[in-house]
XYZ file of C-alpha atoms in Angstrom:
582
model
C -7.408 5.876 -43.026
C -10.368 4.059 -41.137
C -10.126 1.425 -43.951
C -6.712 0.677 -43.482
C -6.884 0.614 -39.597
C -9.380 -1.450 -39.239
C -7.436 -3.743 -41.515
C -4.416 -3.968 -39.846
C -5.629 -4.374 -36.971
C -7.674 -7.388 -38.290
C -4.342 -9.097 -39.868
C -3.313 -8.758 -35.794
C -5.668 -11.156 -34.693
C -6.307 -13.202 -37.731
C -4.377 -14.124 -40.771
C -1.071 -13.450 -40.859
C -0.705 -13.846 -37.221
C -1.985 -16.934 -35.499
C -4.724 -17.274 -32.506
C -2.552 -18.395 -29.857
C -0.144 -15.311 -30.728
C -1.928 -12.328 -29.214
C -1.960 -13.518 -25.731
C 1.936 -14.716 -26.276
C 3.053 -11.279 -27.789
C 0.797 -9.044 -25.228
C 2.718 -11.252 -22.328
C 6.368 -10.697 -24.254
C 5.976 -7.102 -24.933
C 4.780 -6.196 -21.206
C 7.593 -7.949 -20.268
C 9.616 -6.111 -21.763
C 7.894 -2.916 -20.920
C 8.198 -3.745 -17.447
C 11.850 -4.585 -17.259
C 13.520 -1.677 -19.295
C 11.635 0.438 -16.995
C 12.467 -1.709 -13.552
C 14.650 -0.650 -10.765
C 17.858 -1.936 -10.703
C 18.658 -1.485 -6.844
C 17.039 -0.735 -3.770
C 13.429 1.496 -3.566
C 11.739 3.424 -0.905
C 9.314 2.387 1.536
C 9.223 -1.577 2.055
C 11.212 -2.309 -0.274
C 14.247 -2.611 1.024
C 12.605 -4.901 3.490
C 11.073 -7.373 1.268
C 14.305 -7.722 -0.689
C 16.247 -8.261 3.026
C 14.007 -10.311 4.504
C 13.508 -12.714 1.452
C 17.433 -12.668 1.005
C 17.510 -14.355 4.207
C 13.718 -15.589 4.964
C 13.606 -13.467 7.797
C 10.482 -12.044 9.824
C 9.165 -8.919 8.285
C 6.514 -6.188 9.036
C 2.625 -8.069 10.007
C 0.785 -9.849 9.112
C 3.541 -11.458 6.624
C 4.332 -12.410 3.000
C 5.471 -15.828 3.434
C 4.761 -16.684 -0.025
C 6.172 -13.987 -1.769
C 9.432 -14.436 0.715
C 9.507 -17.804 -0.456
C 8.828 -16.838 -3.950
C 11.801 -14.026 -4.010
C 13.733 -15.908 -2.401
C 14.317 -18.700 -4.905
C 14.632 -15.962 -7.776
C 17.858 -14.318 -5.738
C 19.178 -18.017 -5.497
C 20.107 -17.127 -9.292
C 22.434 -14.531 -8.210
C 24.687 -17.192 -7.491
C 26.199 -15.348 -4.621
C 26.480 -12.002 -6.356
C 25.289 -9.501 -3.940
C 24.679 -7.219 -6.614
C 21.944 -9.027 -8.503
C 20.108 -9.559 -5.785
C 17.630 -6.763 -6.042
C 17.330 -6.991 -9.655
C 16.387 -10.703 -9.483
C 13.532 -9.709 -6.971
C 12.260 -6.275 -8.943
C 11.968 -8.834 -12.062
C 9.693 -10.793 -9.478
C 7.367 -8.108 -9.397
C 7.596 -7.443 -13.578
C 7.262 -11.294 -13.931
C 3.529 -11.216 -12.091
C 2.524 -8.370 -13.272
C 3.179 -9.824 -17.111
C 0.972 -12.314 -16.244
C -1.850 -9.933 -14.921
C -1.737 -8.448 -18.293
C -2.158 -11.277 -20.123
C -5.169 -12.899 -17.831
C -6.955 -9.691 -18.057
C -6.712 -10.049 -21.870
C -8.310 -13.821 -21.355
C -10.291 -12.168 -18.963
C -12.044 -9.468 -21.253
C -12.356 -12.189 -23.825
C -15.035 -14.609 -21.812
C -17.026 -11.449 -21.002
C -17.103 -10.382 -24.152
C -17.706 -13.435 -26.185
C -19.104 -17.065 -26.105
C -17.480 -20.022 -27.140
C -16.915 -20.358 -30.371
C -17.528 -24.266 -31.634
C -13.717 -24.541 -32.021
C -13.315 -23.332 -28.543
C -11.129 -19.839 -29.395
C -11.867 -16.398 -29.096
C -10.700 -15.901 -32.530
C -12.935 -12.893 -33.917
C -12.150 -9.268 -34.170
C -14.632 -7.572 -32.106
C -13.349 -9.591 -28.848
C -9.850 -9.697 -29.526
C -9.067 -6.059 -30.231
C -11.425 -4.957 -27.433
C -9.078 -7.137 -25.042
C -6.313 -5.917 -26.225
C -6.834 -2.611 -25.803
C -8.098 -2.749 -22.329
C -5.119 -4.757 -21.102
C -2.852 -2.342 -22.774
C -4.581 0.453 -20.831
C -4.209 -1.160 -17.157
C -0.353 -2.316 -18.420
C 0.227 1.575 -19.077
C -1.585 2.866 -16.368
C 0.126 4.412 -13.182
C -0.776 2.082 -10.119
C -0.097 -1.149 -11.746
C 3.359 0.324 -13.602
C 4.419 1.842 -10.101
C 4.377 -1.652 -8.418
C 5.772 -3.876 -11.567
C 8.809 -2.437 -11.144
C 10.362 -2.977 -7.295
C 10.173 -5.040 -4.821
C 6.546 -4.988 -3.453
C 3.721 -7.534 -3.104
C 1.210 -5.925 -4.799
C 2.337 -7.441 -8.501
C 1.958 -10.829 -7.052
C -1.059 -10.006 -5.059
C -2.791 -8.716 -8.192
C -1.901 -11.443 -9.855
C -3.921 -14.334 -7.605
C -6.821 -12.034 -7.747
C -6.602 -12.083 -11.767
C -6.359 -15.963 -11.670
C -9.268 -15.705 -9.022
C -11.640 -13.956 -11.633
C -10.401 -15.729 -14.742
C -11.216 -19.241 -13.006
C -14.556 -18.279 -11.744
C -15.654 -17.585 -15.124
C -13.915 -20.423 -16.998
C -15.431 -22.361 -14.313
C -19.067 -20.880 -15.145
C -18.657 -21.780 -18.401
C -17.770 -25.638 -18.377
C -18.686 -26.514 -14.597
C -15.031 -28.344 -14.257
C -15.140 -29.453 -10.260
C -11.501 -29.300 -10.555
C -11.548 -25.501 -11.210
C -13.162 -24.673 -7.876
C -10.637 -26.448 -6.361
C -7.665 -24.774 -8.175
C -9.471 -21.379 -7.180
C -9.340 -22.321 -3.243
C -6.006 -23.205 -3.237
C -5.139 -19.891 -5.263
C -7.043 -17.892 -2.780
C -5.097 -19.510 0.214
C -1.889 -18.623 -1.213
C -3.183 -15.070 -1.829
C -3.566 -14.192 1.133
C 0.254 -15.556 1.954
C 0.582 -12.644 0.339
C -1.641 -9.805 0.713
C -4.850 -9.432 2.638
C -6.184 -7.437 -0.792
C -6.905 -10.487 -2.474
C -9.559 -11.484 -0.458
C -11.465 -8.679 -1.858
C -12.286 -10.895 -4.529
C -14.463 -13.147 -2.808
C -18.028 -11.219 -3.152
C -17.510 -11.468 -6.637
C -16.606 -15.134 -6.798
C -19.494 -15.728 -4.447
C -21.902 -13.768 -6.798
C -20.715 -16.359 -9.887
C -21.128 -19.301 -7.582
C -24.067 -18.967 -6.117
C -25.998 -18.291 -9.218
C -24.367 -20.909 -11.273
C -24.546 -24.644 -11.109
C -22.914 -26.007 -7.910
C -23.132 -28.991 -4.999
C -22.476 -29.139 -1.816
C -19.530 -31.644 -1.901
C -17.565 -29.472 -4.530
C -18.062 -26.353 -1.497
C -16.935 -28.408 1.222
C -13.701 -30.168 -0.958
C -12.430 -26.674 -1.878
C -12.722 -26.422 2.346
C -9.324 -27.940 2.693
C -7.292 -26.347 -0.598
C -7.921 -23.050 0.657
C -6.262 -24.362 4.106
C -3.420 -25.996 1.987
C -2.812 -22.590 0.065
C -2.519 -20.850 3.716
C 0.473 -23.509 4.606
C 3.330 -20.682 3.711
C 2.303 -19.072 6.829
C 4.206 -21.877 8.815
C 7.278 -20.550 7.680
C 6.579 -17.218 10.044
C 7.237 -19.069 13.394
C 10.301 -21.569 12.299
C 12.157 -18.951 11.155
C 11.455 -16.192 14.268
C 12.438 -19.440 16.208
C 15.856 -19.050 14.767
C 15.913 -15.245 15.984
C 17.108 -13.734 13.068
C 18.163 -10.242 12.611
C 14.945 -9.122 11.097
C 11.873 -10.076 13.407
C 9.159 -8.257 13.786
C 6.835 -11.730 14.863
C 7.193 -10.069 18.334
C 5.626 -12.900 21.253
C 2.566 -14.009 19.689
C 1.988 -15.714 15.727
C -2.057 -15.047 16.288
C -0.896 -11.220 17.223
C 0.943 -11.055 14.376
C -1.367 -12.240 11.432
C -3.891 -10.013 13.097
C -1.646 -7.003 12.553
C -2.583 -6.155 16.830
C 0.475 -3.716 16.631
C -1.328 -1.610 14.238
C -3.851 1.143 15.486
C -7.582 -0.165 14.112
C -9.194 2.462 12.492
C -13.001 2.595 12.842
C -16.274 3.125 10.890
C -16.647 6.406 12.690
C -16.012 9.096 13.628
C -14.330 9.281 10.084
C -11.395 11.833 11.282
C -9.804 8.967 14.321
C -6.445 10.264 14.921
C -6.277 13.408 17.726
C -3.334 14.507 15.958
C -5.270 15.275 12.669
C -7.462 17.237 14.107
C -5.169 20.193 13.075
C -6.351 19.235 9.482
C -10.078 18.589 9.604
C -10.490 22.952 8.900
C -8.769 21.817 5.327
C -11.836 19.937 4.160
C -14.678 21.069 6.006
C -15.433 24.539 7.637
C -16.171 23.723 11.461
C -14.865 24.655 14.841
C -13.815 21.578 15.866
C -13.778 17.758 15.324
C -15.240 17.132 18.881
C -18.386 18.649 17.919
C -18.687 17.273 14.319
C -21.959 15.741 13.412
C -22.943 12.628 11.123
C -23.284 15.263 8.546
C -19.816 17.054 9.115
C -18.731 13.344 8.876
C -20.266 12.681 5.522
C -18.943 15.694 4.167
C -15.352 15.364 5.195
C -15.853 11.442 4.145
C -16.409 12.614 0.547
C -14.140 15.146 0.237
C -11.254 14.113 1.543
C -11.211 10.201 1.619
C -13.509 9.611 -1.433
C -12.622 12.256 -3.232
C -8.754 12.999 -2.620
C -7.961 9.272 -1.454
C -9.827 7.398 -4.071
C -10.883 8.999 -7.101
C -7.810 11.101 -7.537
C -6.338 8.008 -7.781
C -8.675 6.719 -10.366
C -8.407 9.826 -12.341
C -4.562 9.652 -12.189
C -4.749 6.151 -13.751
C -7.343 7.118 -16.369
C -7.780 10.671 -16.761
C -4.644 12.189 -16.420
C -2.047 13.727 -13.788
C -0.656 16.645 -13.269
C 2.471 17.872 -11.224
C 3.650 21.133 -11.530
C 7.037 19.991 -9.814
C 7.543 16.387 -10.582
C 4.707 14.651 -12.774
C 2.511 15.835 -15.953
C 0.304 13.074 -17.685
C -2.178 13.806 -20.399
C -4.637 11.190 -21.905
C -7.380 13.484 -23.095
C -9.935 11.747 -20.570
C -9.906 8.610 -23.408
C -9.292 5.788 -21.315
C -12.225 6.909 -18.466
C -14.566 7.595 -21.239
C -14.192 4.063 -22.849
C -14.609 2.548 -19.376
C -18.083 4.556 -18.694
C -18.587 3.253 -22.075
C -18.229 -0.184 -20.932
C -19.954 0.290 -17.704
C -23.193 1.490 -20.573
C -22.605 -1.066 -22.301
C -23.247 -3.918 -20.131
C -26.231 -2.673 -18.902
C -27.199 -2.034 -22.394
C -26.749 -6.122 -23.534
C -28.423 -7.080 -20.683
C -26.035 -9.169 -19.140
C -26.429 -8.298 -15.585
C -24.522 -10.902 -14.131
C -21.803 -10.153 -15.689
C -22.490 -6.477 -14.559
C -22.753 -7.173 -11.290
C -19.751 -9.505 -11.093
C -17.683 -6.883 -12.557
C -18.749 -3.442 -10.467
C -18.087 -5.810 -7.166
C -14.824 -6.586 -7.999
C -14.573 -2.225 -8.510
C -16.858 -1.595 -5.378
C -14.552 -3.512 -2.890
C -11.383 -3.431 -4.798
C -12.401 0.559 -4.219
C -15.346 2.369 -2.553
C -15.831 -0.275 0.265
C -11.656 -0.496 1.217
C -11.848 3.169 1.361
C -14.839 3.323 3.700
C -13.000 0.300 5.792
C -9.657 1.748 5.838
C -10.715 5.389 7.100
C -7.494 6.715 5.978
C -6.160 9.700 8.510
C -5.767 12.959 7.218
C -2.835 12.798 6.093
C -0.719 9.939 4.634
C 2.833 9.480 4.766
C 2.584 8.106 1.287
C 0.526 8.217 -1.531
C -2.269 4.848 -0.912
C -3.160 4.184 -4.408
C -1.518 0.675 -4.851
C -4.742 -0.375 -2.231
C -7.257 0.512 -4.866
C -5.157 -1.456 -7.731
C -8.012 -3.945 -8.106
C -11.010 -1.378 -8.669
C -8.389 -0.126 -10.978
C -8.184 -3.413 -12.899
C -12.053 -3.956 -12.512
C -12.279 -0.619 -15.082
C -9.755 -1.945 -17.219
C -12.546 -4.650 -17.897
C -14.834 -1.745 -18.574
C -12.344 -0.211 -21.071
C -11.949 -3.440 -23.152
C -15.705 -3.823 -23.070
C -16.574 -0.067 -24.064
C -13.899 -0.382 -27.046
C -16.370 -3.437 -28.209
C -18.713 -0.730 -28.588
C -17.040 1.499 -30.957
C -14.961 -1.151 -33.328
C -17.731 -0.094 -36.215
C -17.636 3.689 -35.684
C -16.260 6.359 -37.778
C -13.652 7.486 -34.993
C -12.882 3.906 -33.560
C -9.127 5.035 -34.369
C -9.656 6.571 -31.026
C -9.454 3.845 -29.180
C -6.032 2.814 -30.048
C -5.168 6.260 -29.087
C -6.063 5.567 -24.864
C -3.139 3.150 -24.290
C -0.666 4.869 -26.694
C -0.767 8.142 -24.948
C -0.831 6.022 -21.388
C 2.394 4.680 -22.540
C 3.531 7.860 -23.387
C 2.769 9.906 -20.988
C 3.588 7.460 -17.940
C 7.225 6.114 -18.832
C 9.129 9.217 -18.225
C 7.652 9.162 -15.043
C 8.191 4.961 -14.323
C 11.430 4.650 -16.036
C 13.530 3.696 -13.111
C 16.242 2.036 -15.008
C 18.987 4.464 -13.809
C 17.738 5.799 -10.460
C 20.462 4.445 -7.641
C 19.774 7.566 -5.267
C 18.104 5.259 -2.603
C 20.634 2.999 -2.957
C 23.650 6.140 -2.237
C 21.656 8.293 0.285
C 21.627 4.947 2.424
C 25.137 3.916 1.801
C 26.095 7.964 2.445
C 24.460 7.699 6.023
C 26.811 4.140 6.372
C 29.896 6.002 4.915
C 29.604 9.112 7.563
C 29.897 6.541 10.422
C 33.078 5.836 12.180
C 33.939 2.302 13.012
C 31.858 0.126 15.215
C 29.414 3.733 15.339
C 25.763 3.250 16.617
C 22.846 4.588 13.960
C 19.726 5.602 15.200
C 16.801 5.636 12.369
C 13.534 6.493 11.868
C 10.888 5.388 9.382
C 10.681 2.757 6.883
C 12.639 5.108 4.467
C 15.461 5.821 6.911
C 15.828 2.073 7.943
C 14.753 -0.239 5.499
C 17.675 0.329 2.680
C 20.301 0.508 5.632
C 19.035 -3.044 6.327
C 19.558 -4.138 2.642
C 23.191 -2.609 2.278
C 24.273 -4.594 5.697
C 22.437 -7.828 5.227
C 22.164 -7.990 1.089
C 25.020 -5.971 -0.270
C 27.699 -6.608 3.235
C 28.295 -2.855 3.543
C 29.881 -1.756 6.827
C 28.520 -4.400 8.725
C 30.264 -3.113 11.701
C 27.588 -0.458 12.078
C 24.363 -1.178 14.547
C 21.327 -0.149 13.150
C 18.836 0.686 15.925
C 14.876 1.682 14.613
C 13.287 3.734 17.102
C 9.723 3.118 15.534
C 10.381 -0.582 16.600
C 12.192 -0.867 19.810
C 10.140 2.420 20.941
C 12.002 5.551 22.763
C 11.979 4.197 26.003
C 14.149 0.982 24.929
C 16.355 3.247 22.517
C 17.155 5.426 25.540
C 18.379 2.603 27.765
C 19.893 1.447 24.957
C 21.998 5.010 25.044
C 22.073 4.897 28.704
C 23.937 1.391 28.653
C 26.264 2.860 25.843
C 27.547 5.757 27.613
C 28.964 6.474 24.447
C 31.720 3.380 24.379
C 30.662 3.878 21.001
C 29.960 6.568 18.904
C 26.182 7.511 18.334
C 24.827 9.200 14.529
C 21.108 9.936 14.156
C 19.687 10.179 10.543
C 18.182 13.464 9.849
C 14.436 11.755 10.337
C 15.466 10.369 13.375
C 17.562 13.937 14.580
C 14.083 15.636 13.656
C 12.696 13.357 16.559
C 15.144 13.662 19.096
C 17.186 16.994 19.060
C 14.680 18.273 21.707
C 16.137 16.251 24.024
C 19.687 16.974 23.480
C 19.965 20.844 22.779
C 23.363 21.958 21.706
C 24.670 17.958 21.434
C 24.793 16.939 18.219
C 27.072 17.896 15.101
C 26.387 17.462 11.491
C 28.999 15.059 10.171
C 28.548 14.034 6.343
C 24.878 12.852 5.954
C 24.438 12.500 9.710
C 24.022 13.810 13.203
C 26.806 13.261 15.853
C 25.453 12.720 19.705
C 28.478 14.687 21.900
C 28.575 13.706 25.552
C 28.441 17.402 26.459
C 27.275 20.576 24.416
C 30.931 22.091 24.090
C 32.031 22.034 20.555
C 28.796 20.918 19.582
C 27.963 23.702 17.248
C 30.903 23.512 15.369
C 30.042 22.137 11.938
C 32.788 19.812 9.582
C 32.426 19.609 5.898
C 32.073 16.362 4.313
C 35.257 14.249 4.380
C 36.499 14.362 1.138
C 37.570 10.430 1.200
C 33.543 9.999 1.636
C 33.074 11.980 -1.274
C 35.141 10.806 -3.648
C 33.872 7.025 -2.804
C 30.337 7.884 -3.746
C 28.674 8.086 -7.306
C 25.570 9.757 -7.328
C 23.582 8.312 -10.592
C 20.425 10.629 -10.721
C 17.879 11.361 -13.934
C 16.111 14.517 -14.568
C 12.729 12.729 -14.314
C 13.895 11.079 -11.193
C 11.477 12.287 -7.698
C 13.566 13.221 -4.819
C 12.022 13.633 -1.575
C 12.691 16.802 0.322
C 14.589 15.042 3.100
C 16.783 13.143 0.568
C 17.015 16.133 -1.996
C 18.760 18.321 1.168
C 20.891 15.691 1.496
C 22.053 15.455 -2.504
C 22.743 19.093 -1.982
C 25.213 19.055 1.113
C 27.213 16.172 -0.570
C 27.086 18.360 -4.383
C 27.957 21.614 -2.078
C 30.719 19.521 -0.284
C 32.443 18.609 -3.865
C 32.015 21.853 -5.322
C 29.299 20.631 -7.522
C 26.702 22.645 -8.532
C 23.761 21.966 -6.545
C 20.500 20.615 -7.477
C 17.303 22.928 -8.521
């Protein structure tokens, strides 16, 4: 059986199959990987913004994505004024880069692995296969599957920083001027759109300064880098225009700088008063006002290097499990070839190379946890920060599977990405998911005419947006964010209103403000009805049944529902005499 593995997987790379194949299959078949699996509508969290505001190159959350707007934007043009195809076009944005991340970490593991050959290709089995198999594993694993398939920046992001690495090398390797220029204009347009790719620049400057270089090649790549931040000047034409999304607010400089954001620092490590509820969770103490340097250090490592970091590397590469919603098993395979790799380089003495690649893992991990001091807790899980450390041990994985390609149980290593793949898509299939999609046009749909919607949250407002600006869906409804226009503003707001127009609250938003209207507001369909007075207000009204028969809910068993939206799936089954969900 060893016999005939290895041999079939050397007909792969050689022989019946030609050398410029691999790379061209690998990029096909993650394609295709990443598109049966892709949502076809609307997601949670910014998604629904990204696909809104690049609709209509609008102003979204700081510091910006004017690239990827730009970008997005030009893919929906294809929709050829079908609403409906909107979102799909810019989900396949995010398969589309992340394809190409596969296939430059493939190209990637190759110049590590090998040099040159004197017909310039990387044609031999003990590179190729090793390549393969660690691209497969980062294509398969959760992060980077999570974010290939909606509407986020982090496909694209992760992209310029694979172009970032590949360049530095290629340019290590041949000393092409032109290269170096390439790689600052790339690194410009990264950061159009995400700060993350920055993170690649102690590793670039580890290859650069140790490798042939002048002065005038430095000082040219000066003005590239300033060309590739030229998408930014999109930000203040188009808040000029005062479009319905714009979040620039009165400054440009404010903006980039995120200034509306609270700054977390260094220390103490637990910032927010409000968490200091949580700090007896991780470490036994009285209270956070009293914590020393070593209460510090101890919460540091248990809860944001140990639950917001490596959790997140051993869901990628160990395994996850979920009693409720999520159980992946890998057998520990892909971390073990990784640690393998990590051996390994030290082993061939090719510390460079070492170095170059545990940077890219230290700030693409350890040192963005340390800076971003997460609070205790999220909202959301924070893994798709850490996506480069996670590509940095892909690297390791190809390299440790270079190790083994001789041994007696090298059939192992094909087994790491298989049971990835296996064990992930169940859980990333989100081909038939449209509940985002309903829940937001439910909240629309339980509005009467020319109503007033008060939301709250990214996940309460930013689908609303897409249904009204994207998809044209009761467009006679004004959406009002409190997080954004503050309470103060949404109360004047109210005040001015003097209900002229009827008022609904989303249950997040209801959570927020019942306080302050006791015995005033009225469940009606998926929302909350503000009353002028508390008489009557009690009363509750079952779900018209002309809003129930206009909504198809479209929901898979592997499908996560949030709590919030789950309760909601259950009044409108309970409200058709359906039988509710689990």
């Amino acid at each position: 059986m060893r016999r005939r593995i290895q041999q079939s997987c050397r007909k792969l790379v050689s022989g019946n199959v030609s050398r410029s194949c691999t790379p061209t299959l690998l990029f096909f078949f993650s394609l295709a990987v990443y598109a049966l699996t892709m949502d076809r509508s609307v997601s949670w969290w910014d998604c629904g913004e990204f696909i809104t505001t690049g609709y209509g190159l609008q102003v979204g959350h700081p510091p910006g994505a004017p690239f990827y707007q730009l970008v997005t934007h030009c893919f929906m043009l294809l929709s050829f004024g079908n609403p409906l195809w909107v979102a799909p076009l810019s989900n396949f944005v995010s398969v589309l880069c992340a394809s190409f991340t596969v296939l430059i970490l493939y190209k990637t593991i190759l110049l590590l692995l090998d040099r040159p050959a004197t017909d310039g290709h990387h044609s031999t089995f003990k590179t190729q296969i090793p390549a393969l198999v660690g691209a497969l594993c980062y294509l398969f694993c959760d992060t980077a599957w999570f974010s290939a398939v909606e509407s986020e920046v982090y496909s694209m992001a992760m992209l310029f920083c694979a172009l970032d690495v590949w360049l530095i090398l290629l340019w290590r390797r041949n000393s092409n001027p032109r290269l170096l220029l390439l790689l600052s204009l790339l690194l410009g347009l990264g950061v159009c759109v995400h700060l993350m790719t920055l993170l690649v620049v102690p590793a670039l400057l580890w290859i650069y300064l140790r490798s042939p270089r002048t002065l005038k090649h430095f000082c040219l790549a000066i003005p590239f880098f300033l060309l590739g931040l030229s998408p930014y000047a999109i930000v203040p034409i188009r808040a000029a225009a005062n479009p319905p999304v714009n979040q620039m607010g009165d400054s440009f400089i404010a903006y980039v700088k995120r200034d509306q954001y609270p700054k977390a620092p260094l220390y103490p490590r637990l910032w927010r008063e409000r968490d200091a509820k949580h700090w007896a969770d991780w470490i036994p103490t009285d209270t956070p006002d009293t914590a020393s340097l070593v209460d510090n250090s101890l919460y540091y490592l248990s809860y944001q290097f140990g639950y917001m970091y490596c959790r997140y590397l051993m869901y990628n590469y160990i395994g996850r499990e979920n009693l409720k919603h999520h159980r992946t098993v890998v057998f520990i395979l892909p971390f073990l070839l990784g640690l393998a790799g990590l051996v390994t380089q030290w082993r061939r003495r090719r510390r460079s190379d070492l170095l170059f690649v545990t940077l890219l893992f230290l700030f693409g991990g350890i040192v963005l946890n340390i800076y971003l001091n997460h609070p205790c807790y999220e909202p959301r899980e924070r893994d798709y920060a850490y996506i480069l450390s996670f590509y940095a041990f892909a690297i390791w994985i190809g390299i440790g599977v270079s190790t083994i390609l001789r041994q007696r149980w090298q059939w192992l290593m094909l087994l790491a990405p298989m049971l990835m793949a296996l064990g992930n898509w169940s859980d990333h299939n989100r081909s038939h998911c449209h509940s985002v999609h309903d829940i937001a046009l439910n909240h629309l749909q339980s509005c009467d005419s020319g109503a007033i919607l008060l939301a709250f949250g990214d996940n309460d407002t930013f689908p609303l947006w897409y249904l009204q600006q994207v998809e044209h869906h009761r467009t006679d409804i004004d959406i009002h964010n409190i997080n954004l226009e503050g309470y103060r503003k949404t109360w004047e707001m109210l005040d001015s209103n003097n209900f002229q127009r009827p008022v609904y609250l989303t249950q997040y938003a209801c959570d927020r403000l019942a306080q302050f209207y006791p015995g005033r507001l009225r469940c009606e369909g998926f929302c909350w009805r503000l009353l002028p007075s508390p008489e009557g207000a009690d009363d509750t009204r079952p779900l018209q049944r002309h809003i129930a028969q206009s909504i198809q809910w479209n929901i898979t068993p592997s499908e996560y529902l949030d709590p919030v939206s789950r309760s909601f799936l259950n009044i409108w089954l309970h409200n058709t005499t359906a039988r509710p969900l689990p």
